[in-house]
Tab-separated table of C-alpha atoms and ligand atoms in Angstrom:
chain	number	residue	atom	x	y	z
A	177	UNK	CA	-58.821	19.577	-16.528
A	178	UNK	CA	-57.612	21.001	-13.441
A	179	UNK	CA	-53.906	20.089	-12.403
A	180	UNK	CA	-54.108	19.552	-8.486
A	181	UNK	CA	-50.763	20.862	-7.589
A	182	UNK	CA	-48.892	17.985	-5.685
A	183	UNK	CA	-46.879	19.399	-2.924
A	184	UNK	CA	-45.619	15.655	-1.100
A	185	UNK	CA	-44.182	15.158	-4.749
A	186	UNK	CA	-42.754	18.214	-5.788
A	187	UNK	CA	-41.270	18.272	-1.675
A	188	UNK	CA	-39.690	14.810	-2.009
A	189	UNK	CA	-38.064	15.619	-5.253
A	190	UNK	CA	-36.133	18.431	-3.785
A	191	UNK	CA	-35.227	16.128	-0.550
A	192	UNK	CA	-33.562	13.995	-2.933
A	193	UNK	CA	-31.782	16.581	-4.475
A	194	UNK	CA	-30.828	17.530	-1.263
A	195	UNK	CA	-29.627	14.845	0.310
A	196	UNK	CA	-27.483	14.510	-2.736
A	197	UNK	CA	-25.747	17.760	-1.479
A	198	UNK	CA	-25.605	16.119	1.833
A	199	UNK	CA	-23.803	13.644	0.348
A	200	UNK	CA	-21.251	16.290	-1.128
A	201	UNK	CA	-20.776	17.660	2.139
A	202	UNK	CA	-20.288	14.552	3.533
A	203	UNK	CA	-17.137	14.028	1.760
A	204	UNK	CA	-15.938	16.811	3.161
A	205	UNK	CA	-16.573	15.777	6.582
A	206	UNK	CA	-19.406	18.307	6.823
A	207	UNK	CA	-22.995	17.158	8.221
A	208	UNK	CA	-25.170	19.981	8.192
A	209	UNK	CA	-27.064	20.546	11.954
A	210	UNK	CA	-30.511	21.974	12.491
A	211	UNK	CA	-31.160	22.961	16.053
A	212	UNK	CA	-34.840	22.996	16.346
A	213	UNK	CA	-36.263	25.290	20.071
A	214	UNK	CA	-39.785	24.969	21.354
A	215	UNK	CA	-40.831	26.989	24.066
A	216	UNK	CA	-44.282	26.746	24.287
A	217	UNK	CA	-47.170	23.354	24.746
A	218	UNK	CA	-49.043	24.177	22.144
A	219	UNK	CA	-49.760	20.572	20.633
A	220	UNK	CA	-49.733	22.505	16.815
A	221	UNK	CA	-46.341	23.867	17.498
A	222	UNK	CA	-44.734	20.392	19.011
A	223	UNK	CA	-46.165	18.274	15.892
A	224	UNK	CA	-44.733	21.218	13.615
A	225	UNK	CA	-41.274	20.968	14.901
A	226	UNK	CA	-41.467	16.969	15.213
A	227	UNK	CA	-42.419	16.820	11.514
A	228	UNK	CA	-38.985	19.542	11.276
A	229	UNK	CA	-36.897	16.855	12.916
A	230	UNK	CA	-38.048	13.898	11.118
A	231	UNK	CA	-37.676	15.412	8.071
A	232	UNK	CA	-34.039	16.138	8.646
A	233	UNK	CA	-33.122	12.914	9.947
A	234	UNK	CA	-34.737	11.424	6.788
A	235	UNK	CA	-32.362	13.305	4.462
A	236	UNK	CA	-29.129	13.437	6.614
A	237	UNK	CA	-28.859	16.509	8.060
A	238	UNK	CA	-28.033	16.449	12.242
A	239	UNK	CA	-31.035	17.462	14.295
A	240	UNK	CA	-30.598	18.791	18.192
A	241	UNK	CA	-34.051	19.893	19.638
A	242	UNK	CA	-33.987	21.883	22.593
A	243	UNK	CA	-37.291	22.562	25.017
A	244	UNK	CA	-37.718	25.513	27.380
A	245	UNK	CA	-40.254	25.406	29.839
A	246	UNK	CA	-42.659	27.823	28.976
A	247	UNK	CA	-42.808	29.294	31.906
A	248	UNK	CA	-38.817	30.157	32.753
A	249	UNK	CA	-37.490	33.454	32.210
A	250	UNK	CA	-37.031	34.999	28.566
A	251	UNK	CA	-33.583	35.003	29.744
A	252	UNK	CA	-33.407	31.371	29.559
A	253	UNK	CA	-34.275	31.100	25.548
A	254	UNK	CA	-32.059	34.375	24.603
A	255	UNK	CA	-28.713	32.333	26.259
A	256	UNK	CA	-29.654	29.139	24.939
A	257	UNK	CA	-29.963	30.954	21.176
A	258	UNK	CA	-26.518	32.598	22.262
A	259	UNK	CA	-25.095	29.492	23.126
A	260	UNK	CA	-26.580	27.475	19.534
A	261	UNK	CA	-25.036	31.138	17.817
A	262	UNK	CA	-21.472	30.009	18.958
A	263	UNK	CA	-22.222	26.135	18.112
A	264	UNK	CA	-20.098	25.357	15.554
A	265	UNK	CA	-22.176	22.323	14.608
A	266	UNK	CA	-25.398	24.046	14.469
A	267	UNK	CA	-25.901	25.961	11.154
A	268	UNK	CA	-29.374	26.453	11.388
A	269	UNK	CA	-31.632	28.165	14.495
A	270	UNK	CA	-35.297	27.574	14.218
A	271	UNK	CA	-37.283	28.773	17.081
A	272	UNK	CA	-40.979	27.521	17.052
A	273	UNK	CA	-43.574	30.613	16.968
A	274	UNK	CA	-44.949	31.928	18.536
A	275	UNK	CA	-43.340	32.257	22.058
A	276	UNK	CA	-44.979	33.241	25.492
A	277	UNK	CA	-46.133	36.470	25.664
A	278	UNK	CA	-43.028	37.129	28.374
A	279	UNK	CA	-40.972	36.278	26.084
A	280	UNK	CA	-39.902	39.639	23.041
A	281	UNK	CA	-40.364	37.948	19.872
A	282	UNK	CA	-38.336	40.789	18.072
A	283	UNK	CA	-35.641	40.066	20.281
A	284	UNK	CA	-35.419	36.117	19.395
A	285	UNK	CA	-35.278	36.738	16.011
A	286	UNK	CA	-32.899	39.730	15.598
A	287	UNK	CA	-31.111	37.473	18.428
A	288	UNK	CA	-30.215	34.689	16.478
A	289	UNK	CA	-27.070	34.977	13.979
A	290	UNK	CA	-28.038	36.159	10.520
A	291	UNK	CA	-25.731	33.310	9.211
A	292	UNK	CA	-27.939	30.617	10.658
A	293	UNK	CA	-31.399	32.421	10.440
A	294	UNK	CA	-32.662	29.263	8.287
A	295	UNK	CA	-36.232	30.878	9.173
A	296	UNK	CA	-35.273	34.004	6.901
A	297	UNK	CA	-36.863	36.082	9.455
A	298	UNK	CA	-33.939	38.265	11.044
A	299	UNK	CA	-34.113	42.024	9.566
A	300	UNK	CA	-31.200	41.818	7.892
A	301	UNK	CA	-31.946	38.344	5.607
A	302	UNK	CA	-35.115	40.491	5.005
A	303	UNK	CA	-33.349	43.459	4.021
A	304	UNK	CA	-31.420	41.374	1.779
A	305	UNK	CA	-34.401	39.646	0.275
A	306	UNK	CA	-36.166	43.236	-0.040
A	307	UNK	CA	-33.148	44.468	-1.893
A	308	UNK	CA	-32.932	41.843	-4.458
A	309	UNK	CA	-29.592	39.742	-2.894
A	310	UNK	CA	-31.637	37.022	-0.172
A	311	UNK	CA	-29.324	34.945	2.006
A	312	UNK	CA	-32.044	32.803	3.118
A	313	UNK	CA	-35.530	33.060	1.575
A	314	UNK	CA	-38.348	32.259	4.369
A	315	UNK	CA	-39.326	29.051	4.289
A	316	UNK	CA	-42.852	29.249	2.835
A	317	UNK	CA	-43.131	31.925	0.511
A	318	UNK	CA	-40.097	29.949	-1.051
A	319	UNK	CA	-41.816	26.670	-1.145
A	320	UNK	CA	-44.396	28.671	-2.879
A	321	UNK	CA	-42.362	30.129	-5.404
A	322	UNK	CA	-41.092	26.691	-6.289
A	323	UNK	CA	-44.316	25.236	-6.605
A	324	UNK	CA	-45.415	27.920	-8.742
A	325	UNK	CA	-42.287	26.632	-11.165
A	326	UNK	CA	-42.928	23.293	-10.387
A	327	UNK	CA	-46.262	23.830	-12.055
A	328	UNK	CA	-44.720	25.125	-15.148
A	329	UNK	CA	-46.542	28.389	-13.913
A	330	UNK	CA	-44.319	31.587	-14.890
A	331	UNK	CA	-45.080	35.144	-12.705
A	332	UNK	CA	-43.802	36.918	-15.110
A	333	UNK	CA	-46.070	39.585	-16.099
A	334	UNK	CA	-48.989	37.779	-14.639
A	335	UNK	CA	-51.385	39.753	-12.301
A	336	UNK	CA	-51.020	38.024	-8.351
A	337	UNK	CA	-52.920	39.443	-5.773
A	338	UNK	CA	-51.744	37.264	-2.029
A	339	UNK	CA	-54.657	37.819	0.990
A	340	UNK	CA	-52.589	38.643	4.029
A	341	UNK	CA	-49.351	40.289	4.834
A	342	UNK	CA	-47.990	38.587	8.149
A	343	UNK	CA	-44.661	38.583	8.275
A	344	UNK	CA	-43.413	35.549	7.897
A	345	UNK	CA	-45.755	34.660	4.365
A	346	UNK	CA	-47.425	37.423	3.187
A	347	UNK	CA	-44.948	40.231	3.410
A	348	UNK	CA	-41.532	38.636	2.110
A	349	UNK	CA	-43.566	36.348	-0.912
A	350	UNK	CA	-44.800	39.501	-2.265
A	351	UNK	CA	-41.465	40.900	-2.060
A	352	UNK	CA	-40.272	37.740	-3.840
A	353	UNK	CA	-42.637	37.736	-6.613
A	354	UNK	CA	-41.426	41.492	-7.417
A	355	UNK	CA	-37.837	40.695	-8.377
A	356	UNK	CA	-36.509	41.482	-11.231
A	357	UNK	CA	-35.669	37.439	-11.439
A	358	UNK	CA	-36.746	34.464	-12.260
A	359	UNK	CA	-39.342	33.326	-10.566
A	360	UNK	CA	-40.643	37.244	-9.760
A	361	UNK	CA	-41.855	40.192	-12.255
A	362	UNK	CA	-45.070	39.761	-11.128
A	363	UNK	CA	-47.394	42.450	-10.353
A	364	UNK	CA	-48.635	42.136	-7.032
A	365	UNK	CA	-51.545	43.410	-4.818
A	366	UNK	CA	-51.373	42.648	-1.200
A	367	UNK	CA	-54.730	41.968	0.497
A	368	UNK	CA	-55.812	42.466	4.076
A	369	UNK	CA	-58.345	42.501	6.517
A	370	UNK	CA	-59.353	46.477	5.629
A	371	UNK	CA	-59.126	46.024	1.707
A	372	UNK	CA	-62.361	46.530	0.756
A	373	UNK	CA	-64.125	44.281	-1.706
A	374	UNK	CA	-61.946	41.233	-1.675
A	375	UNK	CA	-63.786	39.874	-4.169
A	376	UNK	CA	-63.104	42.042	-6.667
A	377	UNK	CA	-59.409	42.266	-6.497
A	378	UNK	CA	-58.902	38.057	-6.088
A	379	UNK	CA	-61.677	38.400	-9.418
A	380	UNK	CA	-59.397	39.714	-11.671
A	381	UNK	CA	-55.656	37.589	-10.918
A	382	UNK	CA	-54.449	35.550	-12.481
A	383	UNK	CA	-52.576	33.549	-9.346
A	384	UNK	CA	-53.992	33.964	-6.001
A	385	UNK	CA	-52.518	32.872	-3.134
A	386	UNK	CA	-54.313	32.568	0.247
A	387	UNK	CA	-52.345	33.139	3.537
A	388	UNK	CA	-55.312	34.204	6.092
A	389	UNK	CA	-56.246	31.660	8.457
A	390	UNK	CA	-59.477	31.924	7.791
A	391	UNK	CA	-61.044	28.366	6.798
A	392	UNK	CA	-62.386	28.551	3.005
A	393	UNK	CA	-62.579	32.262	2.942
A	394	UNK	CA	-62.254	32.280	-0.455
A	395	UNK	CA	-64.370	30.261	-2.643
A	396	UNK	CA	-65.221	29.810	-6.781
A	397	UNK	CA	-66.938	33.183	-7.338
A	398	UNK	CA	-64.643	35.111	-6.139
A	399	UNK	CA	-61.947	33.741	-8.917
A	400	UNK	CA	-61.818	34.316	-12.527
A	401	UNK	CA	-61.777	31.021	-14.748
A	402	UNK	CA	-57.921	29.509	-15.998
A	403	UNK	CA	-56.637	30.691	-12.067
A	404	UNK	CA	-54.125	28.990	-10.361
A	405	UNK	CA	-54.641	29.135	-6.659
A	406	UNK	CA	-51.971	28.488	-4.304
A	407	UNK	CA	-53.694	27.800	-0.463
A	408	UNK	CA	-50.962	28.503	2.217
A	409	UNK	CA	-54.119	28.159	4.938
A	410	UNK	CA	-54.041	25.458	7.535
A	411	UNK	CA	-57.269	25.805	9.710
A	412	UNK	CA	-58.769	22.873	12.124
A	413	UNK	CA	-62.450	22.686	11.757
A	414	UNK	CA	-64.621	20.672	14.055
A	415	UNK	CA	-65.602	17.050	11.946
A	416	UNK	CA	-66.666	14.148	12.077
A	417	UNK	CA	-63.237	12.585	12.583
A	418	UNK	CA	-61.491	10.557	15.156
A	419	UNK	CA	-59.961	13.066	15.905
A	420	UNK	CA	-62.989	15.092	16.004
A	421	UNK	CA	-61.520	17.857	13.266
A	422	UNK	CA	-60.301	18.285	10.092
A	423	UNK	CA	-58.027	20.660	7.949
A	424	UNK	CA	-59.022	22.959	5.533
A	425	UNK	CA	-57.401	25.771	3.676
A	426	UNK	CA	-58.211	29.323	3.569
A	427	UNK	CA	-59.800	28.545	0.200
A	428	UNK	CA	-63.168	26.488	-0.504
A	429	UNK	CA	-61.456	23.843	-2.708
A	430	UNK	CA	-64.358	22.248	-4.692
A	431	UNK	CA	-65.408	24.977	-5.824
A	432	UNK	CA	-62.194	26.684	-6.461
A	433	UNK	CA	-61.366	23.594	-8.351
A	434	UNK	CA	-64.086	24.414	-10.593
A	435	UNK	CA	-62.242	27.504	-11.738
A	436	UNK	CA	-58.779	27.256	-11.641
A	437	UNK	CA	-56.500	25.729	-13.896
A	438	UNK	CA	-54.106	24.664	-11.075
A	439	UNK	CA	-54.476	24.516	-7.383
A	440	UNK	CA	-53.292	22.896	-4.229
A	441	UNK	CA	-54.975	20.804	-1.938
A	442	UNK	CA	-54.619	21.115	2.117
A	443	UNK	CA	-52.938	19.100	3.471
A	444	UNK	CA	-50.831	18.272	0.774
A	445	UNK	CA	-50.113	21.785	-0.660
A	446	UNK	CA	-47.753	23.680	0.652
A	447	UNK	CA	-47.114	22.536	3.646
A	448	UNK	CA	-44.621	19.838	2.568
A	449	UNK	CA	-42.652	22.416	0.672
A	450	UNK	CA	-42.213	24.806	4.065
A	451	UNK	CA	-40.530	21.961	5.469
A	452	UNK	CA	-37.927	20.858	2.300
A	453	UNK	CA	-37.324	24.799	2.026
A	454	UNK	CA	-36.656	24.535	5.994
A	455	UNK	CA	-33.834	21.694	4.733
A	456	UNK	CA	-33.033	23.540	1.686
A	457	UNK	CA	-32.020	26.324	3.987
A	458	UNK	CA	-29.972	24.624	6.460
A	459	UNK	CA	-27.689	22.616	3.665
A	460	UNK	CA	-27.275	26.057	2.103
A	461	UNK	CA	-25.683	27.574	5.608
A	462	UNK	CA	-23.762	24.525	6.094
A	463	UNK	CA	-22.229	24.984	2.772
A	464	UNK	CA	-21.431	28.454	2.878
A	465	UNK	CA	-20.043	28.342	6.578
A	466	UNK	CA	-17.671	25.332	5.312
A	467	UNK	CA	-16.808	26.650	1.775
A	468	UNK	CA	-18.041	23.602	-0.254
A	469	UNK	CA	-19.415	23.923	-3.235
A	470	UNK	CA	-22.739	22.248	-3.826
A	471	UNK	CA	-25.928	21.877	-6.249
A	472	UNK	CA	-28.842	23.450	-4.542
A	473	UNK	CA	-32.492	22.179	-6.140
B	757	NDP	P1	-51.443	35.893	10.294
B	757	NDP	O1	-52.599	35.715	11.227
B	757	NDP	O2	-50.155	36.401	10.809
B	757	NDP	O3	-51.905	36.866	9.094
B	757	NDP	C1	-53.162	36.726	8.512
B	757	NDP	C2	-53.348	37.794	7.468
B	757	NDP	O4	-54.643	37.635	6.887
B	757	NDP	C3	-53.300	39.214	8.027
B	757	NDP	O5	-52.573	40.052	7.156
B	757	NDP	C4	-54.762	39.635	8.100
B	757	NDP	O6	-54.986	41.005	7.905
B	757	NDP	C5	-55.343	38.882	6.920
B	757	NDP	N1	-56.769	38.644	7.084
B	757	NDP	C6	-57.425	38.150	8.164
B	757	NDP	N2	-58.741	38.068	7.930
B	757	NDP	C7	-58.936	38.537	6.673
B	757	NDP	C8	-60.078	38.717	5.852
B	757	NDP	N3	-61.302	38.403	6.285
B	757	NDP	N4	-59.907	39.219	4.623
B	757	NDP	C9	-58.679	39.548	4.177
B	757	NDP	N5	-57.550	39.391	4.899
B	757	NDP	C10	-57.674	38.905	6.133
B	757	NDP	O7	-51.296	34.499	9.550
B	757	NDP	P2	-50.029	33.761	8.879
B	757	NDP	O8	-49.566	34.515	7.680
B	757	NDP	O9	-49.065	33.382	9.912
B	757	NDP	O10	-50.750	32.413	8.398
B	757	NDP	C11	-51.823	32.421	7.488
B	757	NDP	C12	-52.327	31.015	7.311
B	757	NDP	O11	-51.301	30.225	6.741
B	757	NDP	C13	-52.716	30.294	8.604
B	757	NDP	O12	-53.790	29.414	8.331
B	757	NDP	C14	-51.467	29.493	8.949
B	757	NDP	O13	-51.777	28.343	9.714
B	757	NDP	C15	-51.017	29.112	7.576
B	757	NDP	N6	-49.589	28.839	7.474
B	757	NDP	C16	-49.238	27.704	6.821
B	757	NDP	C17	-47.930	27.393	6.618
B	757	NDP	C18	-47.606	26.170	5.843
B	757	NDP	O14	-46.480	25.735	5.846
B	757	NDP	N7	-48.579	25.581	5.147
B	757	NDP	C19	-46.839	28.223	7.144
B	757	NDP	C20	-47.307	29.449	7.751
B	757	NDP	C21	-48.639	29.713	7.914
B	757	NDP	P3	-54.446	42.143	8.948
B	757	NDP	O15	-52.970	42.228	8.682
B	757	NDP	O16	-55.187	43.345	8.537
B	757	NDP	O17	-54.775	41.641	10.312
């Protein structure tokens, strides 16, 4: 039997926990803020950061969104980060990808303060990730992780092999699932778009984990039986829908399904999780920057 690994669940469980926390901070007068930026009108980005704002004002934390027209001057978004840096209600930045191409992505994110990088993203919350001592993990290779333990599924000595190393999921989760930590001492082999024979290296793992962007790239033959597959791939494919596509993962689920032991669905996967880690994040700033103590998930 196949567990299909339930990502809405294993999300709202650590909401709950969270908003416990929130409930902590609350005694202390403390209400964590998320300040949310979109500069761009791509419809994928504004549902992504509406889904970031319900989500926190389900669980209590204080969300401000801010929208720059996509058009004004870089200058514009670099003060306005400035200005949420010096916010002493704000605790965490997030500022929707990608931006116009006027616009120096390197410089928004080494731009916003380390202490409220919920994204995980600035080079130093990577160097500390790299080196073992993370601030803030990014959001999604996180939510992975815990789904992975969620699943009662151990990296520990297992063999993982992740296709793609962007880097905001491929890059830091491998670097994650090395740690010398729970959660890590995996061995892991990071796939690309020059690896040759894909096939053969997702073959022989015993977790892969999909982050291409390439719909139902990989499919049942190319994994070994007693897998667990973890799809991080969100790709719109023309259907026979009202709205005239559907989503699919970066992973051909049926027949995946036929192999693996555990796998998640999309939508339904991991997607939830990037968004509780997003939350997970931002009550973990607010309780460093006000000193009070509380049980993360
Ligand atoms: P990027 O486009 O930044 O990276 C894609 C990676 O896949 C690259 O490393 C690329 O290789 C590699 N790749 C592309 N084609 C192939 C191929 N044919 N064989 C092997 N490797 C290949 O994507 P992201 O990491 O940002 O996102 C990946 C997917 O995950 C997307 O579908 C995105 O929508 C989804 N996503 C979902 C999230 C969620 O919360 N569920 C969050 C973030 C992303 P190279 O480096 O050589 O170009």
């Amino acid at each position: 039997m196949t567990t299909i690994i339930d990502g809405k669940a294993v999300a709202a469980e650590i909401r709950a926990d969270l908003a416990a926390s929130i409930e902590t901070l609350a005694d202390a007068d403390v209400t964590p803020g998320l300040a949310t930026v979109l500069m761009s009108d791509d419809g994928a980005s504004e549902t992504y950061v509406s889904m970031k704002q319900r989500a926190c004002e389900e669980v209590g934390i204080n969300g401000i969104h801010i929208e720059i027209d996509p058009e004004a001057p870089a200058e514009e978004l670099y003060a306005t980060i400035d200005d949420l840096n010096a916010d002493p209600e704000v605790h965490g930045i997030l500022v929707q990808l990608p931006v116009p191409d006027h616009v120096d992505k390197r410089e928004v994110i080494r731009r916003i303060d380390p202490a409220k990088d919920v994204d995980g993203f600035h080079p130093e919350n990577i160097g500390r990730l790299v080196a073992g001592d993370p601030l803030f993990k990014p959001c999604t290779p996180h939510g992975v992780q815990k789904l992975l333990e969620a699943t009662d599924v151990d990296p520990e000595g297992k063999d993982v092999v992740i296709v793609g190393r962007s880097d905001i999921v491929g890059k830091p989760l491998a670097n994650l699932l090395i740690q010398k930590t729970d959660g890590g001492n995996a061995t892991v082999t990071v796939c690309h778009s020059r690896t040759a024979d894909l096939a053969a290296k997702t073959k022989q793992a015993d977790i892969v984990i999909a982050a291409v962007g390439v719909p139902e790239l990989i499919d049942g033959s190319m994994l070994k039986e007693g897998v667990t597959v973890i799809d991080v791939g969100v790709n719109r494919v023309d259907a026979d829908t009202e709205k005239g596509y559907k989503l699919v993962g970066d992973v051909e689920f049926e027949s995946a399904k036929e192999k693996a032991a555990a796998i998640t669905p999309v939508p339904g996967g991991v997607g939830p999780m990037t968004i509780a880690m997003l939350l997970y994040n931002t009550v973990k700033s607010a309780s460093l920057d006000a000193d009070v103590a509380v049980d993360l998930p």
